[in-house]
Amino acid sequence: MGIGVVAHDGQDGTPSSPKAGQTEGVDVASYQAKVAWSTLWSSGVKWSYSKASEGTYYTNPYFSSQSSGARDVGMIRGAYHFATPDTTGGAKQADYFVDHGGGWSDDGSTLPGVLDIEWNPYGDDCYGKSASSMVSWVRDFLNRYKSRTGRDAVIYTSTSWWNSCTGGYSGFGSTNPLWVAKYASTVGSLPPGWSTYTMWQYTSTGPTVGDHDRFNGSTDRLKALANG
């Protein structure tokens, strides 16, 4: 997650210390492979997301072990899907995500799935889509995900990408939690439609696992999100 954040938004420090009432987390993909979950837990990390899928052509071979490893040390965990809107439709990618680990379980320790929609590492920043077409693609993904799982997916993005590629669309803020990417000492401005963030990816150079995040609430609120 956040492959284009530094290139497009820069990296301007990190928060000096955890804010009271926030909860530390990490996000991982196949590139982290085997993760030292017990080390992360001991350092104060209480939640995690693992990449499950990308497009309709890729699944993370380490997803199951990463997810179970996080759960086994006590973390609340979830799955994310890296969107490629230029390859297949939003509903089809939501189905692929749910069918390959991105579903939701009412077990008290599974967070709702995440749509990772950000700078395109393979070509055109906005995947060759107009703002209105991008909004339609995102809506199709979110609607299908909810119909399959009963949960509203979290949207992971950066404010700059969102403004550039959706035209600053403001229609998802009342339903879908925001996970904002900003590598700086403060979260900065949020995409239109959201007055607050649920999660913040604040660095790609953190300890043990590079991508570190903060949930904007206590562990009790984190559990409430998992419980729906």
PDB file of C-alpha atoms in Angstrom:
ATOM      1  CA  MET A   1       0.000   0.000   0.000  1.00  0.00           C
ATOM      2  CA  GLY A   2       1.209   3.492  -0.773  1.00  0.00           C
ATOM      3  CA  ILE A   3       3.564   2.610  -3.601  1.00  0.00           C
ATOM      4  CA  GLY A   4       3.336   6.110  -5.101  1.00  0.00           C
ATOM      5  CA  VAL A   5       2.951   8.208  -1.962  1.00  0.00           C
ATOM      6  CA  VAL A   6       6.564   9.344  -1.659  1.00  0.00           C
ATOM      7  CA  ALA A   7       6.920  10.050  -5.386  1.00  0.00           C
ATOM      8  CA  HIS A   8       3.756  12.162  -5.550  1.00  0.00           C
ATOM      9  CA  ASP A   9       3.392  13.603  -2.042  1.00  0.00           C
ATOM     10  CA  GLY A  10       6.872  13.369  -0.558  1.00  0.00           C
ATOM     11  CA  GLN A  11       7.814  12.304   2.947  1.00  0.00           C
ATOM     12  CA  ASP A  12       7.900  15.058   5.529  1.00  0.00           C
ATOM     13  CA  GLY A  13       8.806  13.423   8.822  1.00  0.00           C
ATOM     14  CA  THR A  14       6.683  11.209  11.040  1.00  0.00           C
ATOM     15  CA  PRO A  15       4.472  11.895  14.071  1.00  0.00           C
ATOM     16  CA  SER A  16       6.593  12.549  17.143  1.00  0.00           C
ATOM     17  CA  SER A  17       4.633  10.201  19.402  1.00  0.00           C
ATOM     18  CA  PRO A  18       1.349   8.288  19.375  1.00  0.00           C
ATOM     19  CA  LYS A  19      -1.656  10.459  20.098  1.00  0.00           C
ATOM     20  CA  ALA A  20      -3.705   9.474  23.104  1.00  0.00           C
ATOM     21  CA  GLY A  21      -6.596   7.328  22.011  1.00  0.00           C
ATOM     22  CA  GLN A  22      -4.965   6.064  18.821  1.00  0.00           C
ATOM     23  CA  THR A  23      -3.966   2.458  18.151  1.00  0.00           C
ATOM     24  CA  GLU A  24      -0.889   1.354  16.200  1.00  0.00           C
ATOM     25  CA  GLY A  25      -1.178  -0.968  13.195  1.00  0.00           C
ATOM     26  CA  VAL A  26       0.728  -2.300  10.186  1.00  0.00           C
ATOM     27  CA  ASP A  27      -0.052  -3.370   6.656  1.00  0.00           C
ATOM     28  CA  VAL A  28       1.851  -6.079   4.795  1.00  0.00           C
ATOM     29  CA  ALA A  29       2.031  -7.774   1.409  1.00  0.00           C
ATOM     30  CA  SER A  30       3.916 -10.689  -0.118  1.00  0.00           C
ATOM     31  CA  TYR A  31       7.069  -8.662  -0.064  1.00  0.00           C
ATOM     32  CA  GLN A  32       7.231  -8.893   3.703  1.00  0.00           C
ATOM     33  CA  ALA A  33       6.697 -12.685   3.434  1.00  0.00           C
ATOM     34  CA  LYS A  34       7.108 -14.063   6.948  1.00  0.00           C
ATOM     35  CA  VAL A  35       6.384 -11.369   9.517  1.00  0.00           C
ATOM     36  CA  ALA A  36       7.650 -11.177  13.113  1.00  0.00           C
ATOM     37  CA  TRP A  37       4.167 -10.796  14.546  1.00  0.00           C
ATOM     38  CA  SER A  38       5.170 -11.348  18.164  1.00  0.00           C
ATOM     39  CA  THR A  39       7.780  -8.580  17.869  1.00  0.00           C
ATOM     40  CA  LEU A  40       5.199  -6.211  16.451  1.00  0.00           C
ATOM     41  CA  TRP A  41       2.690  -7.105  19.165  1.00  0.00           C
ATOM     42  CA  SER A  42       5.269  -6.509  21.889  1.00  0.00           C
ATOM     43  CA  SER A  43       6.066  -3.106  20.373  1.00  0.00           C
ATOM     44  CA  GLY A  44       2.434  -2.007  20.683  1.00  0.00           C
ATOM     45  CA  VAL A  45       0.982  -2.950  17.279  1.00  0.00           C
ATOM     46  CA  LYS A  46      -2.578  -4.188  17.841  1.00  0.00           C
ATOM     47  CA  TRP A  47      -4.030  -4.500  14.315  1.00  0.00           C
ATOM     48  CA  SER A  48      -2.941  -5.402  10.809  1.00  0.00           C
ATOM     49  CA  TYR A  49      -4.056  -5.717   7.209  1.00  0.00           C
ATOM     50  CA  SER A  50      -2.578  -8.150   4.696  1.00  0.00           C
ATOM     51  CA  LYS A  51      -2.859  -7.889   0.936  1.00  0.00           C
ATOM     52  CA  ALA A  52      -5.156 -10.609  -0.332  1.00  0.00           C
ATOM     53  CA  SER A  53      -5.510  -9.832  -4.026  1.00  0.00           C
ATOM     54  CA  GLU A  54      -4.893  -7.533  -6.961  1.00  0.00           C
ATOM     55  CA  GLY A  55      -7.097  -7.110 -10.014  1.00  0.00           C
ATOM     56  CA  THR A  56      -8.499 -10.503 -10.943  1.00  0.00           C
ATOM     57  CA  TYR A  57      -5.107 -12.064 -11.619  1.00  0.00           C
ATOM     58  CA  TYR A  58      -3.088 -12.145  -8.400  1.00  0.00           C
ATOM     59  CA  THR A  59      -3.341 -13.480  -4.861  1.00  0.00           C
ATOM     60  CA  ASN A  60      -0.752 -13.057  -2.126  1.00  0.00           C
ATOM     61  CA  PRO A  61       0.824 -16.491  -1.487  1.00  0.00           C
ATOM     62  CA  TYR A  62       1.561 -15.471   2.115  1.00  0.00           C
ATOM     63  CA  PHE A  63      -1.902 -14.127   2.880  1.00  0.00           C
ATOM     64  CA  SER A  64      -3.171 -17.075   4.926  1.00  0.00           C
ATOM     65  CA  SER A  65      -0.029 -17.350   7.046  1.00  0.00           C
ATOM     66  CA  GLN A  66       0.138 -13.581   7.560  1.00  0.00           C
ATOM     67  CA  SER A  67      -3.504 -13.387   8.592  1.00  0.00           C
ATOM     68  CA  SER A  68      -3.310 -16.348  10.956  1.00  0.00           C
ATOM     69  CA  GLY A  69       0.012 -15.154  12.364  1.00  0.00           C
ATOM     70  CA  ALA A  70      -1.485 -11.787  13.263  1.00  0.00           C
ATOM     71  CA  ARG A  71      -4.552 -13.427  14.785  1.00  0.00           C
ATOM     72  CA  ASP A  72      -2.492 -15.881  16.812  1.00  0.00           C
ATOM     73  CA  VAL A  73      -0.642 -13.112  18.682  1.00  0.00           C
ATOM     74  CA  GLY A  74      -3.899 -11.325  19.462  1.00  0.00           C
ATOM     75  CA  MET A  75      -4.198  -8.761  16.687  1.00  0.00           C
ATOM     76  CA  ILE A  76      -7.432  -7.732  15.031  1.00  0.00           C
ATOM     77  CA  ARG A  77      -6.760  -8.179  11.344  1.00  0.00           C
ATOM     78  CA  GLY A  78      -8.225  -7.745   7.896  1.00  0.00           C
ATOM     79  CA  ALA A  79      -7.528  -8.010   4.168  1.00  0.00           C
ATOM     80  CA  TYR A  80      -7.029  -5.480   1.390  1.00  0.00           C
ATOM     81  CA  HIS A  81      -7.381  -5.521  -2.377  1.00  0.00           C
ATOM     82  CA  PHE A  82      -5.136  -3.535  -4.716  1.00  0.00           C
ATOM     83  CA  ALA A  83      -7.421  -2.101  -7.380  1.00  0.00           C
ATOM     84  CA  THR A  84      -6.521  -2.043 -11.060  1.00  0.00           C
ATOM     85  CA  PRO A  85      -9.512  -0.249 -12.611  1.00  0.00           C
ATOM     86  CA  ASP A  86      -8.090  -0.565 -16.119  1.00  0.00           C
ATOM     87  CA  THR A  87      -8.173  -4.382 -16.168  1.00  0.00           C
ATOM     88  CA  THR A  88     -11.678  -5.442 -15.057  1.00  0.00           C
ATOM     89  CA  GLY A  89     -14.798  -3.903 -13.543  1.00  0.00           C
ATOM     90  CA  GLY A  90     -15.258  -2.946  -9.931  1.00  0.00           C
ATOM     91  CA  ALA A  91     -17.895  -5.580  -9.141  1.00  0.00           C
ATOM     92  CA  LYS A  92     -15.774  -8.324 -10.687  1.00  0.00           C
ATOM     93  CA  GLN A  93     -12.747  -7.298  -8.614  1.00  0.00           C
ATOM     94  CA  ALA A  94     -14.861  -7.200  -5.447  1.00  0.00           C
ATOM     95  CA  ASP A  95     -15.971 -10.768  -6.151  1.00  0.00           C
ATOM     96  CA  TYR A  96     -12.379 -11.828  -6.715  1.00  0.00           C
ATOM     97  CA  PHE A  97     -11.354 -10.184  -3.445  1.00  0.00           C
ATOM     98  CA  VAL A  98     -14.099 -11.845  -1.407  1.00  0.00           C
ATOM     99  CA  ASP A  99     -13.395 -15.215  -3.023  1.00  0.00           C
ATOM    100  CA  HIS A 100      -9.675 -14.986  -2.197  1.00  0.00           C
ATOM    101  CA  GLY A 101      -9.598 -14.007   1.466  1.00  0.00           C
ATOM    102  CA  GLY A 102     -11.294 -10.620   1.515  1.00  0.00           C
ATOM    103  CA  GLY A 103     -14.556 -11.653   3.113  1.00  0.00           C
ATOM    104  CA  TRP A 104     -15.718 -10.671   6.570  1.00  0.00           C
ATOM    105  CA  SER A 105     -16.432 -12.938   9.544  1.00  0.00           C
ATOM    106  CA  ASP A 106     -18.487 -11.996  12.579  1.00  0.00           C
ATOM    107  CA  ASP A 107     -15.845 -13.396  14.914  1.00  0.00           C
ATOM    108  CA  GLY A 108     -14.819 -10.226  16.727  1.00  0.00           C
ATOM    109  CA  SER A 109     -11.319 -10.184  15.237  1.00  0.00           C
ATOM    110  CA  THR A 110     -11.878  -9.572  11.512  1.00  0.00           C
ATOM    111  CA  LEU A 111     -11.894  -6.022  10.166  1.00  0.00           C
ATOM    112  CA  PRO A 112     -13.910  -5.066   7.066  1.00  0.00           C
ATOM    113  CA  GLY A 113     -12.092  -5.379   3.748  1.00  0.00           C
ATOM    114  CA  VAL A 114     -10.163  -2.488   2.209  1.00  0.00           C
ATOM    115  CA  LEU A 115     -10.247  -1.137  -1.322  1.00  0.00           C
ATOM    116  CA  ASP A 116      -6.688   0.084  -1.968  1.00  0.00           C
ATOM    117  CA  ILE A 117      -7.149   2.681  -4.722  1.00  0.00           C
ATOM    118  CA  GLU A 118      -4.073   4.783  -5.413  1.00  0.00           C
ATOM    119  CA  TRP A 119      -1.376   5.816  -7.876  1.00  0.00           C
ATOM    120  CA  ASN A 120      -0.994   3.303 -10.683  1.00  0.00           C
ATOM    121  CA  PRO A 121       2.460   1.677 -10.530  1.00  0.00           C
ATOM    122  CA  TYR A 122       2.043   0.247 -14.037  1.00  0.00           C
ATOM    123  CA  GLY A 123       1.075   3.252 -16.137  1.00  0.00           C
ATOM    124  CA  ASP A 124      -1.308   6.191 -16.249  1.00  0.00           C
ATOM    125  CA  ASP A 125      -1.920   7.597 -12.761  1.00  0.00           C
ATOM    126  CA  CYS A 126      -5.701   7.362 -13.122  1.00  0.00           C
ATOM    127  CA  TYR A 127      -5.695   4.056 -15.020  1.00  0.00           C
ATOM    128  CA  GLY A 128      -6.883   5.809 -18.166  1.00  0.00           C
ATOM    129  CA  LYS A 129     -10.249   6.671 -16.633  1.00  0.00           C
ATOM    130  CA  SER A 130     -12.116   9.952 -16.436  1.00  0.00           C
ATOM    131  CA  ALA A 131     -13.141  11.178 -12.996  1.00  0.00           C
ATOM    132  CA  SER A 132     -16.754  10.102 -13.495  1.00  0.00           C
ATOM    133  CA  SER A 133     -15.726   6.674 -14.760  1.00  0.00           C
ATOM    134  CA  MET A 134     -13.436   6.209 -11.786  1.00  0.00           C
ATOM    135  CA  VAL A 135     -16.213   7.103  -9.356  1.00  0.00           C
ATOM    136  CA  SER A 136     -18.492   4.592 -11.069  1.00  0.00           C
ATOM    137  CA  TRP A 137     -15.810   1.912 -10.842  1.00  0.00           C
ATOM    138  CA  VAL A 138     -15.297   2.536  -7.127  1.00  0.00           C
ATOM    139  CA  ARG A 139     -19.055   2.544  -6.503  1.00  0.00           C
ATOM    140  CA  ASP A 140     -19.443  -0.785  -8.296  1.00  0.00           C
ATOM    141  CA  PHE A 141     -16.718  -2.322  -6.145  1.00  0.00           C
ATOM    142  CA  LEU A 142     -18.164  -0.967  -2.894  1.00  0.00           C
ATOM    143  CA  ASN A 143     -21.714  -2.011  -3.707  1.00  0.00           C
ATOM    144  CA  ARG A 144     -20.716  -5.553  -4.624  1.00  0.00           C
ATOM    145  CA  TYR A 145     -18.498  -5.885  -1.560  1.00  0.00           C
ATOM    146  CA  LYS A 146     -21.353  -4.861   0.713  1.00  0.00           C
ATOM    147  CA  SER A 147     -23.799  -7.163  -1.015  1.00  0.00           C
ATOM    148  CA  ARG A 148     -21.384 -10.084  -0.530  1.00  0.00           C
ATOM    149  CA  THR A 149     -20.319  -9.377   3.052  1.00  0.00           C
ATOM    150  CA  GLY A 150     -22.853  -7.048   4.643  1.00  0.00           C
ATOM    151  CA  ARG A 151     -20.065  -4.587   5.458  1.00  0.00           C
ATOM    152  CA  ASP A 152     -19.018  -1.257   3.979  1.00  0.00           C
ATOM    153  CA  ALA A 153     -15.448  -1.545   2.731  1.00  0.00           C
ATOM    154  CA  VAL A 154     -12.765   0.830   3.953  1.00  0.00           C
ATOM    155  CA  ILE A 155     -11.279   3.079   1.256  1.00  0.00           C
ATOM    156  CA  TYR A 156      -7.491   3.457   1.320  1.00  0.00           C
ATOM    157  CA  THR A 157      -6.199   6.359  -0.752  1.00  0.00           C
ATOM    158  CA  SER A 158      -4.195   9.577  -0.704  1.00  0.00           C
ATOM    159  CA  THR A 159      -5.886  12.949  -0.861  1.00  0.00           C
ATOM    160  CA  SER A 160      -3.841  13.977  -3.882  1.00  0.00           C
ATOM    161  CA  TRP A 161      -4.752  10.869  -5.887  1.00  0.00           C
ATOM    162  CA  TRP A 162      -8.411  11.138  -4.921  1.00  0.00           C
ATOM    163  CA  ASN A 163      -8.622  14.757  -5.992  1.00  0.00           C
ATOM    164  CA  SER A 164      -6.792  14.071  -9.251  1.00  0.00           C
ATOM    165  CA  CYS A 165      -8.546  10.888 -10.297  1.00  0.00           C
ATOM    166  CA  THR A 166     -12.090  11.200  -8.925  1.00  0.00           C
ATOM    167  CA  GLY A 167     -12.318  14.958  -9.324  1.00  0.00           C
ATOM    168  CA  GLY A 168     -12.629  15.330  -5.564  1.00  0.00           C
ATOM    169  CA  TYR A 169     -15.796  13.223  -5.356  1.00  0.00           C
ATOM    170  CA  SER A 170     -17.467  13.551  -1.951  1.00  0.00           C
ATOM    171  CA  GLY A 171     -20.146  10.867  -2.029  1.00  0.00           C
ATOM    172  CA  PHE A 172     -18.557   8.013  -0.077  1.00  0.00           C
ATOM    173  CA  GLY A 173     -17.717   9.777   3.172  1.00  0.00           C
ATOM    174  CA  SER A 174     -20.993   9.003   4.909  1.00  0.00           C
ATOM    175  CA  THR A 175     -20.741   5.240   4.415  1.00  0.00           C
ATOM    176  CA  ASN A 176     -17.169   4.094   3.906  1.00  0.00           C
ATOM    177  CA  PRO A 177     -14.395   4.551   6.487  1.00  0.00           C
ATOM    178  CA  LEU A 178     -11.316   6.394   5.221  1.00  0.00           C
ATOM    179  CA  TRP A 179      -7.753   5.111   5.465  1.00  0.00           C
ATOM    180  CA  VAL A 180      -5.612   8.017   4.321  1.00  0.00           C
ATOM    181  CA  ALA A 181      -1.973   7.806   3.225  1.00  0.00           C
ATOM    182  CA  LYS A 182       0.230  10.749   4.193  1.00  0.00           C
ATOM    183  CA  TYR A 183       3.877  10.345   5.201  1.00  0.00           C
ATOM    184  CA  ALA A 184       4.270  13.378   7.408  1.00  0.00           C
ATOM    185  CA  SER A 185       4.020  14.589  10.981  1.00  0.00           C
ATOM    186  CA  THR A 186       0.339  15.428  10.492  1.00  0.00           C
ATOM    187  CA  VAL A 187      -2.375  13.838   8.405  1.00  0.00           C
ATOM    188  CA  GLY A 188      -3.060  17.023   6.436  1.00  0.00           C
ATOM    189  CA  SER A 189      -6.181  17.637   4.390  1.00  0.00           C
ATOM    190  CA  LEU A 190      -8.598  14.778   3.781  1.00  0.00           C
ATOM    191  CA  PRO A 191     -10.421  13.867   0.570  1.00  0.00           C
ATOM    192  CA  PRO A 192     -13.782  15.617   0.105  1.00  0.00           C
ATOM    193  CA  GLY A 193     -16.674  13.961   1.912  1.00  0.00           C
ATOM    194  CA  TRP A 194     -14.724  12.854   4.973  1.00  0.00           C
ATOM    195  CA  SER A 195     -14.483  15.054   8.047  1.00  0.00           C
ATOM    196  CA  THR A 196     -12.240  12.600   9.857  1.00  0.00           C
ATOM    197  CA  TYR A 197     -10.121   9.563   9.094  1.00  0.00           C
ATOM    198  CA  THR A 198     -10.456   6.080  10.539  1.00  0.00           C
ATOM    199  CA  MET A 199      -6.890   4.995   9.747  1.00  0.00           C
ATOM    200  CA  TRP A 200      -3.749   6.834   8.751  1.00  0.00           C
ATOM    201  CA  GLN A 201      -0.731   5.282   7.038  1.00  0.00           C
ATOM    202  CA  TYR A 202       1.976   7.638   8.229  1.00  0.00           C
ATOM    203  CA  THR A 203       5.215   5.972   7.123  1.00  0.00           C
ATOM    204  CA  SER A 204       6.706   3.274   4.918  1.00  0.00           C
ATOM    205  CA  THR A 205       9.885   3.079   6.995  1.00  0.00           C
ATOM    206  CA  GLY A 206       8.657   1.947  10.396  1.00  0.00           C
ATOM    207  CA  PRO A 207      10.270  -0.668  12.675  1.00  0.00           C
ATOM    208  CA  THR A 208       9.985  -4.423  11.943  1.00  0.00           C
ATOM    209  CA  VAL A 209       7.485  -3.769   9.116  1.00  0.00           C
ATOM    210  CA  GLY A 210       7.879  -0.620   7.048  1.00  0.00           C
ATOM    211  CA  ASP A 211       4.252   0.388   6.612  1.00  0.00           C
ATOM    212  CA  HIS A 212       2.919   1.678   9.932  1.00  0.00           C
ATOM    213  CA  ASP A 213      -0.516   3.060  10.594  1.00  0.00           C
ATOM    214  CA  ARG A 214      -2.700   4.517  13.307  1.00  0.00           C
ATOM    215  CA  PHE A 215      -6.318   3.740  13.984  1.00  0.00           C
ATOM    216  CA  ASN A 216      -8.058   6.921  15.066  1.00  0.00           C
ATOM    217  CA  GLY A 217      -9.488   5.495  18.269  1.00  0.00           C
ATOM    218  CA  SER A 218      -8.915   3.182  21.203  1.00  0.00           C
ATOM    219  CA  THR A 219      -8.725  -0.601  20.998  1.00  0.00           C
ATOM    220  CA  ASP A 220     -12.368  -0.689  22.098  1.00  0.00           C
ATOM    221  CA  ARG A 221     -13.323   1.354  19.016  1.00  0.00           C
ATOM    222  CA  LEU A 222     -11.164  -0.903  16.862  1.00  0.00           C
ATOM    223  CA  LYS A 223     -13.067  -3.932  18.188  1.00  0.00           C
ATOM    224  CA  ALA A 224     -16.329  -2.122  17.475  1.00  0.00           C
ATOM    225  CA  LEU A 225     -15.273  -1.695  13.840  1.00  0.00           C
ATOM    226  CA  ALA A 226     -14.495  -5.403  13.641  1.00  0.00           C
ATOM    227  CA  ASN A 227     -17.855  -6.275  15.146  1.00  0.00           C
ATOM    228  CA  GLY A 228     -19.746  -4.085  12.725  1.00  0.00           C
TER     229      GLY A 228
END
